[in-house]
Amino acid sequence: MKKSKVALAVIVGIGVLWTGAAWYTGKKAEQHIDQVVAQLNQQLTQQYPEAGLVVTREGYQRHIFSSSTQLLVKSRLPADDANALLEPGDRVVFNETISHGPFPLAQLKHFNLLPALASIHSELANTPSVKALFEATKGKTPFTAETRVGYGRTTASTIQIEPINYAAQDSSLSSDAAQIMLKTTPSQRGIQLNVDTGKVVLSFRNEADVDTEVTVNGVSVRSDSRLSDEGLRVGTQQISANNFMYALNHKPTVQFTGIKGNSDLNSVKNLLNGTLNYQIDKIDWQQLPLGSATLKLSLQDFSASGMKTFYDNYNQAVQKNMANIAHVTNQDELQAMQNEVNATVLQNVPALLAGAPHFSIDDLTLKNEKGESHFSMKADFNDPSKTQVNRQGLSGIVDNYIAQLTASLTVNKPMATQLLSVIAQSEGVPAEQAGQFASQQIQSLSALGEMYHLTTSNDTAISSSLHYGAGQVTVNKDKMTLEQFIEQYLTSSGNE
């Protein structure tokens, strides 16, 4: 009997403690939501100023084990602003249901027994602004999210997007269900993102009044990133898609199968290093096989702070022009905006090249059943703020930025012949004639390259190499100044 009383007392005690903690964390959750709203508005202002959106919180009904509130997205732009995404008075509403910690009931349902500040269920509300979206999902809320908020302000969210079927007069969109997994650390310094989608099909009539269809199938994204000390987002990312197709008049024009990409960027002691790799297993043009392609890039010893400066200034110039583009009335104004962005790029190149970094195309490969062709290039840059070049003229200007550049090209003749033959067939040329035409073109290209000393060739390949350094260019074995190279190859080609 005494044991039963003790057990009952323990159970009651735990219940009292949990109830008190749940009420307390309910107050903490309310404070956390206000912090999230402030962060959202800061990011919207900094990254998407032209959107003119603002997030507010409306109401907070706090109970012992759960609370509820609403997040409202409105426009802060004048009614006559063409950039406004929402009309005055329109609003997008998210209903938020918060289960209090330390053991949120919503998480216990999923057998998650770890203590947490709160568990938040979010869903898009059916308001006039998103009526069409609800119609596209047959009345279901298009968006729901389950978010776990840890005591250290870490978050883990699972976001579900319903299948969409939308049709208008000249366009339609259909998509399978999608899922997004998102984990963040305080102030979003660390972000883990997983995205998985099914099939997405967009149909419309293009500017030439031709039926156009874009299909993407099986997109997957895996990202694990963090903010470096300099404020750059670094880390790893993998992206893949089973298939991409672009069709005109219901006939596939371009089709990619087996698309893969990955990147790995890291910053240590203000030096940014990384690799970027891309691959397409199969490329079809007009339903004829072109082959496959791979691209491998490397970044070495880039100044992380310099790249952050370059990115911020470039992004600021682009955002400024995006905010004003709706008011452009003629081509001259549009060109002036582009010139402003170009000037920003040139002005910030010294910041990008601070520390004398290196960039390389380690390998660009095109491959088909007949063979494969390769291109590679490496550029070693100078730090313009520290370089002193005595030479005058164009080579002196170039040497302020480039220490040396090396490039190599090898074109496999059977592979190139097959490629040109397929392209000719896609334009209606019979296969036999297309093969003869392609063979003649490759022979002419080989002879022309040798005549101008741009290439060397043998029975199977056309090759070329180029090296630049200290004002001197070497093309294969021919040496000349940069000015001679431009006069001999670039200027004469432009006059022909």
XYZ file of C-alpha atoms in Angstrom:
496
model
C 0.000 0.000 0.000
C 2.785 2.368 0.899
C 4.538 1.521 -2.410
C 1.344 2.350 -4.278
C 1.098 5.714 -2.511
C 4.728 6.468 -3.294
C 4.231 5.556 -6.954
C 1.089 7.683 -7.111
C 2.919 10.600 -5.490
C 5.746 10.303 -8.059
C 3.285 10.225 -10.948
C 1.400 13.258 -9.579
C 4.716 15.074 -8.979
C 5.856 14.417 -12.512
C 2.510 15.634 -13.800
C 2.763 18.863 -11.788
C 6.322 19.445 -12.977
C 5.407 18.773 -16.608
C 2.383 21.056 -16.415
C 4.433 23.861 -14.884
C 7.243 23.409 -17.374
C 4.766 23.308 -20.260
C 3.183 26.595 -19.114
C 6.632 28.170 -18.712
C 7.862 27.025 -22.110
C 4.609 28.275 -23.587
C 5.734 31.772 -22.593
C 9.242 31.057 -23.934
C 7.761 29.802 -27.217
C 5.887 33.086 -27.634
C 9.146 35.006 -27.242
C 10.851 32.663 -29.720
C 8.149 33.255 -32.342
C 8.658 37.008 -32.034
C 12.390 36.466 -32.607
C 11.640 34.342 -35.687
C 9.320 37.020 -37.092
C 11.991 39.675 -36.585
C 14.577 37.501 -38.350
C 12.184 36.826 -41.241
C 11.579 40.539 -41.759
C 15.289 41.276 -41.604
C 16.013 38.664 -44.285
C 13.153 39.858 -46.495
C 14.460 43.436 -46.289
C 18.091 42.499 -46.931
C 17.688 39.797 -49.585
C 14.392 40.642 -51.307
C 13.786 44.375 -50.846
C 11.956 44.622 -54.161
C 9.303 42.147 -52.925
C 8.093 44.664 -50.328
C 6.770 41.991 -47.954
C 6.462 42.144 -44.170
C 5.530 39.416 -41.646
C 3.467 40.145 -38.536
C 2.079 38.004 -35.725
C -1.600 38.245 -34.815
C -2.990 36.971 -31.533
C -1.562 34.398 -29.146
C -3.891 32.076 -27.237
C -1.780 30.363 -24.607
C -3.057 27.248 -22.840
C -1.263 24.792 -20.562
C -0.085 22.262 -23.131
C -0.561 24.152 -26.377
C -1.036 27.620 -27.851
C -2.075 29.039 -31.192
C -1.295 32.131 -33.239
C -1.241 33.380 -36.832
C 1.569 34.715 -38.997
C 0.461 37.225 -41.638
C 2.390 38.163 -44.777
C 1.435 41.572 -46.218
C 2.765 44.108 -48.695
C 4.388 47.298 -47.408
C 4.621 48.886 -50.893
C 2.277 51.610 -52.219
C -0.760 50.444 -54.147
C 0.625 51.742 -57.465
C 4.009 49.990 -57.139
C 4.377 47.492 -60.003
C 6.782 45.357 -57.959
C 4.188 44.571 -55.286
C 3.593 40.815 -54.992
C 0.434 41.373 -52.961
C -2.295 43.945 -53.448
C -3.098 46.334 -50.576
C -5.355 44.492 -48.170
C -4.288 41.064 -49.435
C -2.586 38.783 -46.970
C -1.169 35.291 -46.795
C -1.937 33.632 -43.462
C -0.219 30.736 -41.718
C -2.034 29.084 -38.816
C 0.395 28.028 -36.083
C -0.409 25.456 -33.391
C 2.280 25.187 -30.727
C 2.682 22.164 -28.432
C 4.669 23.204 -25.348
C 7.759 21.455 -24.025
C 9.558 19.894 -22.360
C 7.871 16.910 -24.068
C 5.547 18.350 -26.724
C 2.543 16.093 -27.274
C 2.851 16.512 -31.039
C 6.359 15.054 -30.894
C 5.337 12.222 -28.554
C 2.846 11.108 -31.196
C 5.846 10.535 -33.487
C 7.759 8.728 -30.694
C 10.246 11.579 -30.378
C 11.108 11.537 -26.665
C 13.802 14.246 -26.673
C 13.021 17.372 -24.611
C 12.177 20.453 -26.683
C 11.009 24.016 -26.183
C 8.041 23.448 -28.474
C 6.639 21.626 -31.456
C 4.895 23.813 -34.032
C 2.347 22.710 -36.613
C 2.064 25.235 -39.480
C -0.357 25.267 -42.347
C -1.372 27.729 -45.030
C -4.831 29.204 -44.432
C -7.413 29.477 -47.210
C -7.631 33.230 -47.841
C -8.683 35.061 -51.042
C -5.008 35.708 -51.888
C -4.293 31.969 -52.229
C -7.711 30.765 -53.380
C -6.342 29.557 -56.716
C -3.676 27.534 -54.922
C -6.287 25.726 -52.829
C -8.270 25.026 -55.983
C -5.114 23.503 -57.510
C -4.796 21.138 -54.520
C -8.520 20.255 -54.546
C -9.240 22.087 -51.315
C -6.380 20.653 -49.280
C -3.987 23.014 -47.551
C -1.079 23.153 -50.035
C 1.552 23.510 -47.337
C 2.021 21.990 -43.875
C 5.080 21.914 -41.640
C 6.034 20.233 -38.379
C 8.836 22.063 -36.569
C 10.668 21.031 -33.419
C 12.284 23.949 -31.528
C 15.105 22.941 -29.189
C 16.086 24.748 -25.997
C 19.286 25.869 -27.695
C 17.127 27.522 -30.423
C 17.906 24.811 -32.949
C 15.009 23.865 -35.227
C 14.099 20.764 -37.225
C 11.249 21.045 -39.734
C 9.467 18.599 -41.994
C 7.547 20.413 -44.728
C 4.961 18.662 -46.898
C 3.779 20.142 -50.199
C 0.628 18.649 -51.699
C 0.327 17.607 -55.361
C -0.716 20.554 -57.529
C -2.860 20.601 -60.665
C -3.394 24.109 -61.998
C -4.750 25.127 -65.385
C -5.308 28.540 -66.944
C -6.202 29.605 -70.459
C -2.779 29.088 -72.051
C -0.780 27.430 -69.289
C -0.853 24.618 -66.760
C 1.225 23.286 -63.901
C 1.141 19.844 -62.347
C 3.427 18.450 -59.691
C 3.698 15.425 -57.454
C 3.956 15.731 -53.698
C 7.240 17.106 -52.356
C 8.974 16.932 -48.996
C 11.493 19.323 -47.460
C 13.564 18.558 -44.363
C 15.229 21.587 -42.772
C 17.456 21.853 -39.704
C 18.940 25.117 -38.456
C 21.196 26.270 -35.635
C 20.823 29.650 -33.852
C 20.780 32.638 -36.234
C 20.773 30.075 -39.072
C 24.557 29.814 -39.011
C 24.224 26.125 -39.776
C 21.590 24.834 -42.210
C 20.878 21.270 -43.299
C 18.418 20.951 -46.179
C 16.963 17.884 -47.889
C 14.482 18.282 -50.758
C 12.735 15.488 -52.657
C 10.227 16.071 -55.441
C 8.459 13.888 -57.949
C 7.431 14.964 -61.417
C 6.812 18.639 -62.267
C 5.314 19.645 -65.631
C 4.883 23.265 -66.808
C 3.034 23.935 -70.079
C 2.537 27.299 -71.792
C 2.553 29.073 -75.144
C 5.807 30.913 -75.776
C 6.360 34.298 -77.433
C 6.212 32.658 -80.875
C 2.792 31.207 -79.959
C 4.195 27.666 -79.871
C 3.065 25.054 -77.350
C 5.945 24.629 -74.899
C 6.425 22.061 -72.156
C 9.098 21.819 -69.469
C 9.309 18.601 -67.437
C 11.574 17.881 -64.459
C 11.426 14.515 -62.748
C 12.879 13.287 -59.468
C 14.782 16.290 -58.091
C 16.833 15.621 -54.962
C 18.842 18.188 -52.962
C 21.153 17.470 -50.031
C 22.833 20.495 -48.459
C 24.860 20.896 -45.269
C 26.164 24.448 -44.921
C 27.415 26.923 -42.338
C 28.412 30.558 -42.222
C 32.169 31.092 -42.252
C 33.808 33.689 -40.023
C 33.689 36.076 -43.004
C 29.930 35.558 -43.513
C 30.123 33.274 -46.577
C 27.961 30.176 -46.701
C 30.242 27.163 -47.152
C 29.771 23.412 -46.899
C 28.644 20.562 -49.130
C 25.760 20.262 -51.554
C 24.503 17.533 -53.838
C 21.739 17.992 -56.388
C 20.347 15.474 -58.865
C 17.426 14.988 -61.215
C 16.344 11.878 -63.046
C 15.241 13.732 -66.147
C 14.787 17.194 -67.672
C 12.895 17.733 -70.933
C 12.081 20.807 -73.028
C 9.479 20.177 -75.732
C 7.983 22.288 -78.532
C 4.685 21.340 -80.174
C 4.665 18.221 -77.978
C 7.978 16.989 -79.442
C 11.059 16.774 -77.173
C 13.725 19.266 -78.272
C 16.299 18.859 -75.491
C 16.385 16.072 -72.945
C 18.884 15.427 -70.128
C 18.934 12.140 -68.230
C 20.882 11.441 -65.046
C 21.744 14.995 -63.933
C 24.127 15.217 -60.979
C 26.000 18.059 -59.319
C 27.955 18.434 -56.127
C 30.047 21.116 -54.475
C 32.343 21.281 -51.475
C 33.459 24.725 -50.267
C 35.438 25.475 -47.126
C 37.028 28.562 -45.591
C 40.029 28.314 -43.264
C 42.018 31.355 -42.107
C 40.211 33.563 -44.651
C 41.106 31.278 -47.570
C 38.279 29.763 -49.593
C 38.898 26.442 -51.355
C 36.496 24.126 -53.064
C 35.407 21.900 -55.909
C 32.304 21.848 -58.098
C 31.416 18.797 -60.205
C 28.594 18.353 -62.714
C 27.513 15.390 -64.805
C 24.829 14.532 -67.374
C 24.620 10.840 -68.222
C 22.687 11.275 -71.469
C 21.924 14.252 -73.718
C 19.299 13.983 -76.490
C 18.708 16.627 -79.146
C 15.539 16.327 -81.243
C 15.209 12.769 -79.855
C 18.668 11.830 -81.195
C 21.524 10.904 -78.799
C 24.373 13.433 -78.491
C 26.264 11.669 -75.681
C 27.193 12.592 -72.110
C 29.052 15.444 -70.412
C 31.056 16.100 -67.248
C 32.514 19.301 -65.809
C 34.940 19.614 -62.880
C 35.924 23.009 -61.424
C 38.298 23.996 -58.609
C 38.771 27.143 -56.511
C 41.997 27.598 -54.553
C 43.134 30.263 -52.075
C 40.408 32.799 -52.759
C 40.135 35.483 -50.111
C 36.903 34.675 -48.265
C 36.474 38.277 -47.095
C 37.244 39.547 -50.601
C 34.677 37.196 -52.126
C 32.110 38.299 -49.532
C 32.762 41.943 -50.497
C 32.434 41.093 -54.199
C 29.218 39.128 -53.635
C 27.609 41.786 -51.405
C 28.346 44.668 -53.784
C 27.248 42.687 -56.846
C 24.080 41.509 -55.101
C 23.298 45.054 -53.969
C 23.635 46.361 -57.544
C 21.406 43.593 -58.917
C 18.743 44.114 -56.246
C 18.726 47.859 -56.876
C 18.100 47.284 -60.573
C 15.486 44.605 -59.900
C 13.618 47.063 -57.702
C 13.623 49.654 -60.512
C 13.154 47.416 -63.549
C 9.371 47.780 -63.506
C 9.800 51.495 -64.183
C 12.016 51.018 -67.261
C 10.377 52.457 -70.366
C 12.977 51.948 -73.116
C 16.007 49.911 -74.154
C 18.477 52.680 -73.299
C 17.405 52.646 -69.642
C 17.703 48.866 -69.569
C 21.205 49.079 -71.057
C 22.178 51.712 -68.484
C 21.124 49.340 -65.704
C 23.201 46.547 -67.213
C 26.182 48.880 -67.532
C 25.848 49.748 -63.853
C 25.997 46.063 -62.879
C 28.991 45.506 -65.190
C 30.784 48.490 -63.658
C 30.172 47.064 -60.181
C 31.735 43.765 -61.243
C 34.847 45.482 -62.626
C 35.226 47.724 -59.584
C 35.154 44.711 -57.258
C 37.470 42.392 -59.210
C 40.463 43.496 -57.046
C 38.576 42.341 -53.933
C 37.781 39.015 -55.602
C 41.449 38.463 -56.537
C 42.925 39.541 -53.208
C 45.467 36.934 -52.113
C 46.365 35.766 -55.667
C 43.911 32.824 -55.996
C 43.727 30.011 -58.551
C 40.808 28.816 -60.676
C 40.765 25.751 -62.887
C 38.509 23.834 -65.204
C 40.030 20.495 -64.301
C 38.117 18.667 -67.009
C 35.287 19.338 -69.420
C 34.425 16.103 -71.222
C 31.998 15.385 -74.051
C 31.571 11.705 -74.788
C 29.571 9.550 -77.179
C 29.809 5.981 -78.482
C 32.684 6.922 -80.840
C 35.009 8.508 -78.254
C 35.473 11.501 -75.973
C 36.896 15.024 -76.170
C 38.494 17.021 -73.341
C 39.180 20.625 -72.392
C 41.065 21.884 -69.331
C 42.289 25.267 -68.132
C 44.063 26.728 -65.115
C 44.376 30.421 -64.249
C 46.794 31.680 -61.590
C 45.799 35.213 -60.641
C 47.805 38.103 -59.228
C 46.628 40.271 -56.363
C 46.086 43.639 -58.156
C 46.697 45.568 -54.926
C 50.201 44.090 -54.595
C 51.301 43.630 -58.214
C 53.679 46.115 -59.817
C 54.051 45.628 -63.572
C 56.518 47.839 -65.435
C 55.323 46.983 -68.947
C 52.932 49.328 -70.735
C 50.079 48.418 -73.035
C 47.556 45.594 -72.932
C 49.950 42.946 -71.575
C 50.825 45.252 -68.673
C 47.131 45.602 -67.795
C 46.524 41.848 -68.084
C 49.571 41.011 -65.955
C 48.109 43.070 -63.123
C 45.471 40.361 -62.847
C 46.876 37.160 -64.377
C 50.177 35.543 -63.436
C 49.767 32.719 -65.916
C 47.085 30.831 -67.792
C 47.275 27.365 -69.336
C 44.649 25.684 -71.528
C 44.511 22.383 -73.386
C 41.987 21.001 -75.894
C 41.769 17.528 -77.428
C 38.976 16.820 -79.908
C 38.459 13.169 -80.774
C 37.739 13.088 -84.525
C 35.331 10.092 -84.562
C 33.470 11.560 -81.596
C 33.194 15.015 -83.202
C 32.107 13.501 -86.520
C 29.340 11.560 -84.791
C 28.243 14.701 -82.926
C 28.000 16.846 -86.084
C 26.233 14.005 -87.897
C 23.525 13.817 -85.221
C 23.045 17.595 -85.332
C 22.677 17.487 -89.121
C 20.175 14.617 -88.851
C 18.144 16.635 -86.368
C 17.757 19.263 -89.100
C 16.356 16.699 -91.538
C 19.506 15.570 -93.366
C 19.462 11.791 -94.130
C 21.845 9.744 -91.963
C 24.286 8.809 -94.758
C 24.545 12.379 -96.074
C 24.827 13.709 -92.529
C 27.798 11.391 -91.888
C 29.553 12.542 -95.058
C 28.898 16.189 -94.250
C 30.213 15.775 -90.691
C 33.375 14.023 -91.899
C 34.082 16.835 -94.369
C 33.538 19.468 -91.689
C 36.003 17.816 -89.302
C 38.604 17.495 -92.060
C 38.171 21.167 -92.959
C 38.405 22.207 -89.307
C 41.577 20.171 -88.859
C 43.209 21.660 -91.964
C 42.189 25.216 -91.034
C 43.563 24.844 -87.513
C 46.915 23.586 -88.780
C 47.130 26.311 -91.423
C 46.800 28.996 -88.736
C 49.052 27.049 -86.336
C 46.235 26.873 -83.820
C 46.043 23.088 -83.710
C 47.980 19.937 -84.419
C 46.319 16.731 -85.570
C 46.765 13.051 -86.263
C 44.448 10.314 -87.505
C 42.310 10.305 -84.357
C 42.491 13.726 -82.705
C 42.792 17.490 -83.122
C 44.795 19.070 -80.308
C 45.691 22.559 -79.148
C 47.537 24.027 -76.181
C 47.936 27.609 -74.997
C 50.031 29.207 -72.299
C 50.188 32.842 -71.200
C 52.581 34.450 -68.755
C 54.541 37.700 -68.411
C 53.128 39.167 -71.619
C 54.035 36.108 -73.728
C 51.628 33.697 -75.429
C 52.635 30.203 -76.584
C 50.199 28.495 -78.960
C 51.385 24.908 -79.343
C 55.087 25.709 -80.015
C 54.710 29.199 -81.474
C 55.723 32.036 -79.097
C 54.583 35.632 -79.462
C 53.565 38.677 -77.426
C 49.979 39.129 -76.314
C 49.573 41.998 -78.769
C 50.863 39.807 -81.642
C 48.509 37.004 -80.631
C 45.497 39.314 -80.680
C 46.508 40.853 -83.993
C 47.206 37.477 -85.616
C 44.255 35.459 -84.347
C 41.540 37.618 -82.852
C 41.647 40.809 -84.937
C 42.081 38.979 -88.255
C 39.245 36.586 -87.382
C 36.965 39.482 -86.549
C 37.658 41.145 -89.932
C 36.861 38.083 -91.970
